[in-house]
Each structure stands twice: as structure tokens, then as C-alpha cells.
CSV table of C-alpha atoms in Angstrom, one decimal:
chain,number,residue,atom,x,y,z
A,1,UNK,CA,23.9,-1.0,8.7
A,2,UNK,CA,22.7,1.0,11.7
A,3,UNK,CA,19.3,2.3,11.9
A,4,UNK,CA,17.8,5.1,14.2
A,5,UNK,CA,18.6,4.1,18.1
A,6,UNK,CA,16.9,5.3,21.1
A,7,UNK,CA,17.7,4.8,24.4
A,8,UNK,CA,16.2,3.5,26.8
A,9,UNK,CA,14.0,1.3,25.7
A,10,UNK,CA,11.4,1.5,28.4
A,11,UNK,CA,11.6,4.5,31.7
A,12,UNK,CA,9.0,4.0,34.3
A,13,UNK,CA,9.4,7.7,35.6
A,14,UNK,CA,7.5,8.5,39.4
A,15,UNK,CA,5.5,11.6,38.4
A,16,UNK,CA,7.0,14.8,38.5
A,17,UNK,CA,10.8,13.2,38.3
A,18,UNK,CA,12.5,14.5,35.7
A,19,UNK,CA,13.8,12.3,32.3
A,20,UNK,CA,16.1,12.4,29.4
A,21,UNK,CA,15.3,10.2,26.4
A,22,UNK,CA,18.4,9.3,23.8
A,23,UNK,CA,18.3,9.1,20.1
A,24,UNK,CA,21.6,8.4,17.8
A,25,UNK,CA,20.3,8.8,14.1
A,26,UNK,CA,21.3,7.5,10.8
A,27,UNK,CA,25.3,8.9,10.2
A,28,UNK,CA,25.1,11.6,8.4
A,29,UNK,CA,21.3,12.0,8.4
A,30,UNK,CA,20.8,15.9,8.5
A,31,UNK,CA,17.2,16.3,10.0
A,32,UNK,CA,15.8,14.5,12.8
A,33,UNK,CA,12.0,14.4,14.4
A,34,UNK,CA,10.8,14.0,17.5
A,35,UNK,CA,7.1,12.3,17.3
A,36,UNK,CA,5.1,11.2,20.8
A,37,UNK,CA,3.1,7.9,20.2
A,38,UNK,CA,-0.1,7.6,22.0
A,39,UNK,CA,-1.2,3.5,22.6
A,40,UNK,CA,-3.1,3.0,19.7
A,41,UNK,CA,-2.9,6.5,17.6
A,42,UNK,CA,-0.6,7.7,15.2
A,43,UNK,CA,2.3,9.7,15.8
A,44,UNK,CA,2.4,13.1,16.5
A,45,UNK,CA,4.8,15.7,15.5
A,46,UNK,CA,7.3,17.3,18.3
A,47,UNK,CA,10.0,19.1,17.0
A,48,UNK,CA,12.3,19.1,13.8
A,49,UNK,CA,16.3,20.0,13.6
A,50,UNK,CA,18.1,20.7,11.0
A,51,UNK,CA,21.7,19.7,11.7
A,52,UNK,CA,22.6,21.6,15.5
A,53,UNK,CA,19.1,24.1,14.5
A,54,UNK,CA,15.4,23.3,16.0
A,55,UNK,CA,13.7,24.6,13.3
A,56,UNK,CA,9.9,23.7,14.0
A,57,UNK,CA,8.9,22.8,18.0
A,58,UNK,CA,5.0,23.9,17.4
A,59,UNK,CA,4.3,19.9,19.0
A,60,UNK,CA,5.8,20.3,21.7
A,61,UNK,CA,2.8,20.4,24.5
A,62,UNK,CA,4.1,22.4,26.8
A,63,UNK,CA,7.1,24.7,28.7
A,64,UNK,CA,7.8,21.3,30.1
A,65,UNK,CA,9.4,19.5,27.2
A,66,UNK,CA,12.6,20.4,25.5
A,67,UNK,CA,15.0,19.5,22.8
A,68,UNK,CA,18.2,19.6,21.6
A,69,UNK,CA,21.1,18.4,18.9
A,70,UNK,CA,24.1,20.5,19.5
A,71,UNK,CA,26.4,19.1,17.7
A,72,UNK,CA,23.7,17.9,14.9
A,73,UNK,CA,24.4,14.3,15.8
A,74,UNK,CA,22.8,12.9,18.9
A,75,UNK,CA,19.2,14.6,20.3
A,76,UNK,CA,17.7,14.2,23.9
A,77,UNK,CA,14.1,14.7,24.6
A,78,UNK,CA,13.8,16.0,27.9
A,79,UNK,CA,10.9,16.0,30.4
A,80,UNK,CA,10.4,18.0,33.1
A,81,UNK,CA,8.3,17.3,36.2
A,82,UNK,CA,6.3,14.4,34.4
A,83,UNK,CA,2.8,14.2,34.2
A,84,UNK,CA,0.7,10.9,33.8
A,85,UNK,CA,-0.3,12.1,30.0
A,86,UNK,CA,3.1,11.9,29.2
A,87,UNK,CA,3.2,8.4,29.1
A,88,UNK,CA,3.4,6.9,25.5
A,89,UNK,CA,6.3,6.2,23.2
A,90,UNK,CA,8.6,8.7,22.0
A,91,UNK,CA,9.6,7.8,18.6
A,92,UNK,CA,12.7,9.7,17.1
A,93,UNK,CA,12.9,9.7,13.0
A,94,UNK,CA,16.2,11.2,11.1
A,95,UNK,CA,16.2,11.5,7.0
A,96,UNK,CA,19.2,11.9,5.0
A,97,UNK,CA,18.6,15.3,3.1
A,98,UNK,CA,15.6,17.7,3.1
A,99,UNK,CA,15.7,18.2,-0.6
A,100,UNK,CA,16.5,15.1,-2.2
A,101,UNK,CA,15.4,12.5,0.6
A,102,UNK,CA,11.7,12.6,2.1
A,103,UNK,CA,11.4,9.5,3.3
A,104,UNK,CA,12.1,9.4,7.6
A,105,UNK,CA,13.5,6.5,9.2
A,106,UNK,CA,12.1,5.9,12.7
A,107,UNK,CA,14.1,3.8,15.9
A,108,UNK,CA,12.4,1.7,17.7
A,109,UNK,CA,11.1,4.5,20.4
A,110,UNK,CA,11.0,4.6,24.3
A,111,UNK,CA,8.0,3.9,25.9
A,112,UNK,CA,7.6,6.3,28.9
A,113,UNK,CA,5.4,5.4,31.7
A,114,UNK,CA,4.5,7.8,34.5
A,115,UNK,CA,3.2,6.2,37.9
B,1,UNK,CA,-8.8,17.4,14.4
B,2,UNK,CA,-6.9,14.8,12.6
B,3,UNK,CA,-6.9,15.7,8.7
B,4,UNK,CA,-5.7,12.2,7.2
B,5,UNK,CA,-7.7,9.2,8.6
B,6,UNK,CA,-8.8,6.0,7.8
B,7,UNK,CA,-11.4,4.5,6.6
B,8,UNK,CA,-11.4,1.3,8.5
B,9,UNK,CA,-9.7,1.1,11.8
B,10,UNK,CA,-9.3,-2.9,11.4
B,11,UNK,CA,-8.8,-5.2,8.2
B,12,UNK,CA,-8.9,-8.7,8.4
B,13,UNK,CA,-8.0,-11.0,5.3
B,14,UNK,CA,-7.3,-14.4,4.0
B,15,UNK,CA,-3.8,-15.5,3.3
B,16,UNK,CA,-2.9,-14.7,-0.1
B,17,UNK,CA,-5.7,-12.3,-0.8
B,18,UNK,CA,-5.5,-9.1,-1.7
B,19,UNK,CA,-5.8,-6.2,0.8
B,20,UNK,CA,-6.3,-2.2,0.7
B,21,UNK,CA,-6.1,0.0,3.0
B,22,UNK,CA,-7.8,3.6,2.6
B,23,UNK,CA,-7.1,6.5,3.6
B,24,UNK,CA,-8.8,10.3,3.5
B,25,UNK,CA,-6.6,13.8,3.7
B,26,UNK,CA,-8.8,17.0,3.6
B,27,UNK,CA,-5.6,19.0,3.1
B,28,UNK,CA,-5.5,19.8,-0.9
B,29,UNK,CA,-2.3,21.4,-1.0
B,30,UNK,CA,-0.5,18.4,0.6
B,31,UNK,CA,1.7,17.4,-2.3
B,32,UNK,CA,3.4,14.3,-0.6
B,33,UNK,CA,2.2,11.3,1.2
B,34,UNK,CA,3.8,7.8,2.6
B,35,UNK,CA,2.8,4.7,3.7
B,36,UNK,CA,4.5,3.1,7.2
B,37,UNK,CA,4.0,-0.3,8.6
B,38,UNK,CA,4.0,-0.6,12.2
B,39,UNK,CA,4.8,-3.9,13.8
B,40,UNK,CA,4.2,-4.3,17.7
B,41,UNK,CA,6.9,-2.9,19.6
B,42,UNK,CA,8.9,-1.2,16.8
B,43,UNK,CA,8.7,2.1,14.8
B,44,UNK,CA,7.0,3.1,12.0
B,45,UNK,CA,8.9,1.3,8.9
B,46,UNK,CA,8.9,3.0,5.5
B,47,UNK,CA,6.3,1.1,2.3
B,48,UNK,CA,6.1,3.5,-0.1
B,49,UNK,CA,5.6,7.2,-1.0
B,50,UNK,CA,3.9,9.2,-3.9
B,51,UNK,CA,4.0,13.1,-5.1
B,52,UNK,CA,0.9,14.6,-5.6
B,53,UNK,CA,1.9,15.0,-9.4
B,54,UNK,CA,1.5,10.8,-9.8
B,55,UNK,CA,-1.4,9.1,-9.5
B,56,UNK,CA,0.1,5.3,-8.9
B,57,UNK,CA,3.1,3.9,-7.6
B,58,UNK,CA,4.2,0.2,-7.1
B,59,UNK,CA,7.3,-1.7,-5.5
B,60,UNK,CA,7.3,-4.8,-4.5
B,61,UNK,CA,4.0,-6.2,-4.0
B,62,UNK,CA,2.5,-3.0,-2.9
B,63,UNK,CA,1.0,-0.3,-4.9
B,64,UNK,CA,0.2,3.4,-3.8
B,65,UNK,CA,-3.0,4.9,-5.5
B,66,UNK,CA,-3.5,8.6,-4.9
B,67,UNK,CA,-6.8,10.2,-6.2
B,68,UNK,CA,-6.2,14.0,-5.8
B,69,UNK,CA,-10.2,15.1,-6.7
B,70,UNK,CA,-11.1,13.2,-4.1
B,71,UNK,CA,-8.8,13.9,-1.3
B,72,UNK,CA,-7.9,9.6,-1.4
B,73,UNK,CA,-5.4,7.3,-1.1
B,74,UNK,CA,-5.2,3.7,-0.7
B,75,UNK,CA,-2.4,1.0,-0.3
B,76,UNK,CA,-3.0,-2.2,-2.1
B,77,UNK,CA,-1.2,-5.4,-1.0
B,78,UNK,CA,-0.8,-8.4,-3.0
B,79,UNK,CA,-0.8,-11.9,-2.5
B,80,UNK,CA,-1.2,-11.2,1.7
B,81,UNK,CA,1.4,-12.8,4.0
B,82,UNK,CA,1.4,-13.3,7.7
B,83,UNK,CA,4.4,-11.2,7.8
B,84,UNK,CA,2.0,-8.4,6.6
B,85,UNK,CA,0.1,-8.1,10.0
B,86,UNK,CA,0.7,-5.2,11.4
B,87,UNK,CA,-1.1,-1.7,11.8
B,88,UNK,CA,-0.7,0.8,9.0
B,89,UNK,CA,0.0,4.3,8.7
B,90,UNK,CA,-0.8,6.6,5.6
B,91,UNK,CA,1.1,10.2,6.1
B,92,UNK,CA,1.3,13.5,4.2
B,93,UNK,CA,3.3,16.7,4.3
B,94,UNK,CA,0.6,19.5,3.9
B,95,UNK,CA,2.6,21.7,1.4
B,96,UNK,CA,5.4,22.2,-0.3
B,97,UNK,CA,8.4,22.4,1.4
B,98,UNK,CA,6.8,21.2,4.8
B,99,UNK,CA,8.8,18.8,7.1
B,100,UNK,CA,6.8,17.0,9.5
B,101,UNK,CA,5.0,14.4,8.7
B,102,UNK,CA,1.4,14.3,10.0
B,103,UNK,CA,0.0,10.7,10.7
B,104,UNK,CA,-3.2,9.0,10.1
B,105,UNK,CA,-4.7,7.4,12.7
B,106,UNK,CA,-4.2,3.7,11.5
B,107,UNK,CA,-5.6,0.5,10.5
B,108,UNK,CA,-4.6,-3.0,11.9
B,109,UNK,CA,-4.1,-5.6,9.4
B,110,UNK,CA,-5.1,-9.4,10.1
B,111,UNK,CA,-3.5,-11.7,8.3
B,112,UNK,CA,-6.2,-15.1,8.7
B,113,UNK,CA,-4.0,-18.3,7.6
């Protein structure tokens, strides 16, 4: 069965270019997270959608950063004008039901590097 | 800061010992928590989880053991494999109804053959 995908894999980004980062969850999966990765921490919270609605984006650091699901399927992180302490990986997690399902299922992630 | 942490940031063990992994939350409202491996170059893969109203949960070779009066939880594997090195993650959700998960910092497991 498919899992969580994210696409790409890796982006080496010059700084201050701007990137869009993929993630196709679990079908039929109603939330899905957004968590930045630092090298050798644990994940931190982004954002949160429920179906097509952002519901929580408290983690996102800053004006430059933004999400979206619009048709509560596929999400894309963007980045605008990157920064050198954006570079981690950008893990994407989707669970099946709110209520009845905690448990998040994570992709594989993209690793972001800004030179 | 950081609420859940761990203990130990490294764990090394013997082939077919038995291993724990701790793990501290200062948050006493959080009423669920889960356990994710982490292999290099992957995501965060799901153990185990436990409610706050249990105090013990096992699957397969792994058992969750939450102790609520002292803000602890641990992971015990059995019978270590190789396949079990990786870094693990304990998370919680810091009251009822909350979605985001908020991660530990991690401990690296060593598997020594």
C-alpha cells in the first residue's frame, strides 16, 4: 500500500530563491502535518489541516513560510526568500481520522539545503 | 524549552539484550503519548502508543510503560536485533483533543553484535 510521499527528495536552494516542497498523503487520510527536522533533533510542529482547512500554523517561524491543501489531498510547503536556518528536513505526516485514529504516518521528508 | 526529553541521548547494547529507553514529559495534562523509530534517511515510523488512563502496553516485542506520578515513560525492547538500531522518539499530545504531536529530542540505539 502507499505510504506518505514527499517530493523532492533533496533541494539544494541558493539563498533567498524561493521553493515548493510536495507531499501526497495516505488516500483518504483527513489531517495532515507539517514537521521541520533539525540534523539530530526531533521534529517540530509546522502546521495542521483538516481536510482543505489549516487549522493550527502556530510552528510556522516566520511570514516567510506557507501552507496549503486546497483540495484536502495534496499540501505544498512553501519557502520564500530562503534563509541558511531553513535547511533541515521537512517531514510531512497524514492520519486517517482525528477521533478514532491518533497515530500519524510520516513520508520519508525532503531535506532542504540553503547555500 | 523542550517539555518531553530523554534521559540518555545514546544507548548502546548487546544483541539479544534487553533495552529501554526513557523518557521525561513535564506536561501533566498530556493524556497521549507515542513511540517512533527513526532509521537514517527515513521518517519517523510508528512503535507504539498509550493513553494516559493505562499504565502498560505491549505489541510485538515492545512494551510502553507510562508512570503518570512521575511524569515518565519508557520503551522496553526485547530480545535486541540489529534491525533495532536506529534513533528513538517518545511524543505526546499535551491535552485532550490536541493535534500536534510534540517530539522528544531522541536517543540513538546501538545494536553491538
Amino acid at each position: 500500500g502507499a505510504g506518505v510521499s514527499q517530493s523532492p527528495r533533496y533541494k539544494v536552494a541558493k539563498r533567498g530563491q524561493d521553493v515548493a516542497l510536495r507531499c501526497d498523503p495516505i488516500s483518504g487520510h483527513v489531517s495532515l502535518f507539517w514537521y521541520q527536522q533539525a540534523l539530530g533533533q526531533g521534529p517540530e510542529f509546522l502546521t495542521y489541516f483538516q481536510n482543505e482547512a489549516q487549522l493550527d500554523k502556530s510552528g510556522l517561524p516566520s511570514d516567510r513560510f506557507f501552507a496549503e491543501r486546497p483540495e484536502g489531498s495534496v499540501s505544498t510547503l512553501k519557502i520564500q526568500r530562503t534563509q541558511q536556518e531553513d535547511s533541515a528536513v521537512y517531514l510531512c505526516a497524514s492520519s486517517r481520522d482525528r477521533l478514532r485514529n491518533e497515530k500519524l504516518f510520516f513520508g520519508s521528508g525532503t531535506q532542504l539545503s540553503v547555500l | 524549552g523542550e517539555s518531553v526529553g530523554l534521559h540518555l541521548p545514546t544507548l548502546s547494547v548487546q544483541e539479544g539484550d534487553n533495552s529501554i529507553i526513557n523518557c521525561a514529559y513535564s506536561n501533566s495534562a498530556s493524556d497521549y503519548f507515542i513511540w517512533y523509530k527513526q532509521e537514517s534517511g527515513k521518517g519517523p515510523q510508528f512503535i507504539i502508543d498509550i493513553r494516559s488512563n493505562m499504565d502498560k502496553r505491549q505489541g510485538q516485542r515492545v512494551t510502553v510503560l507510562l508512570n503518570k506520578t512521575v511524569k515518565h515513560l519508557s520503551l522496553q525492547i526485547a530480545a535486541t536485533q540489529p534491525g533495532d538500531s536506529a534513533v528513538y522518539f517518545c511524543a505526546e499530545k499535551r491535552f485532550q483533543g490536541a493535534q500536534k504531536l510534540v517530539f522528544g529530542q531522541g536517543t540513538r540505539l546501538t545494536i553491538n553484535p
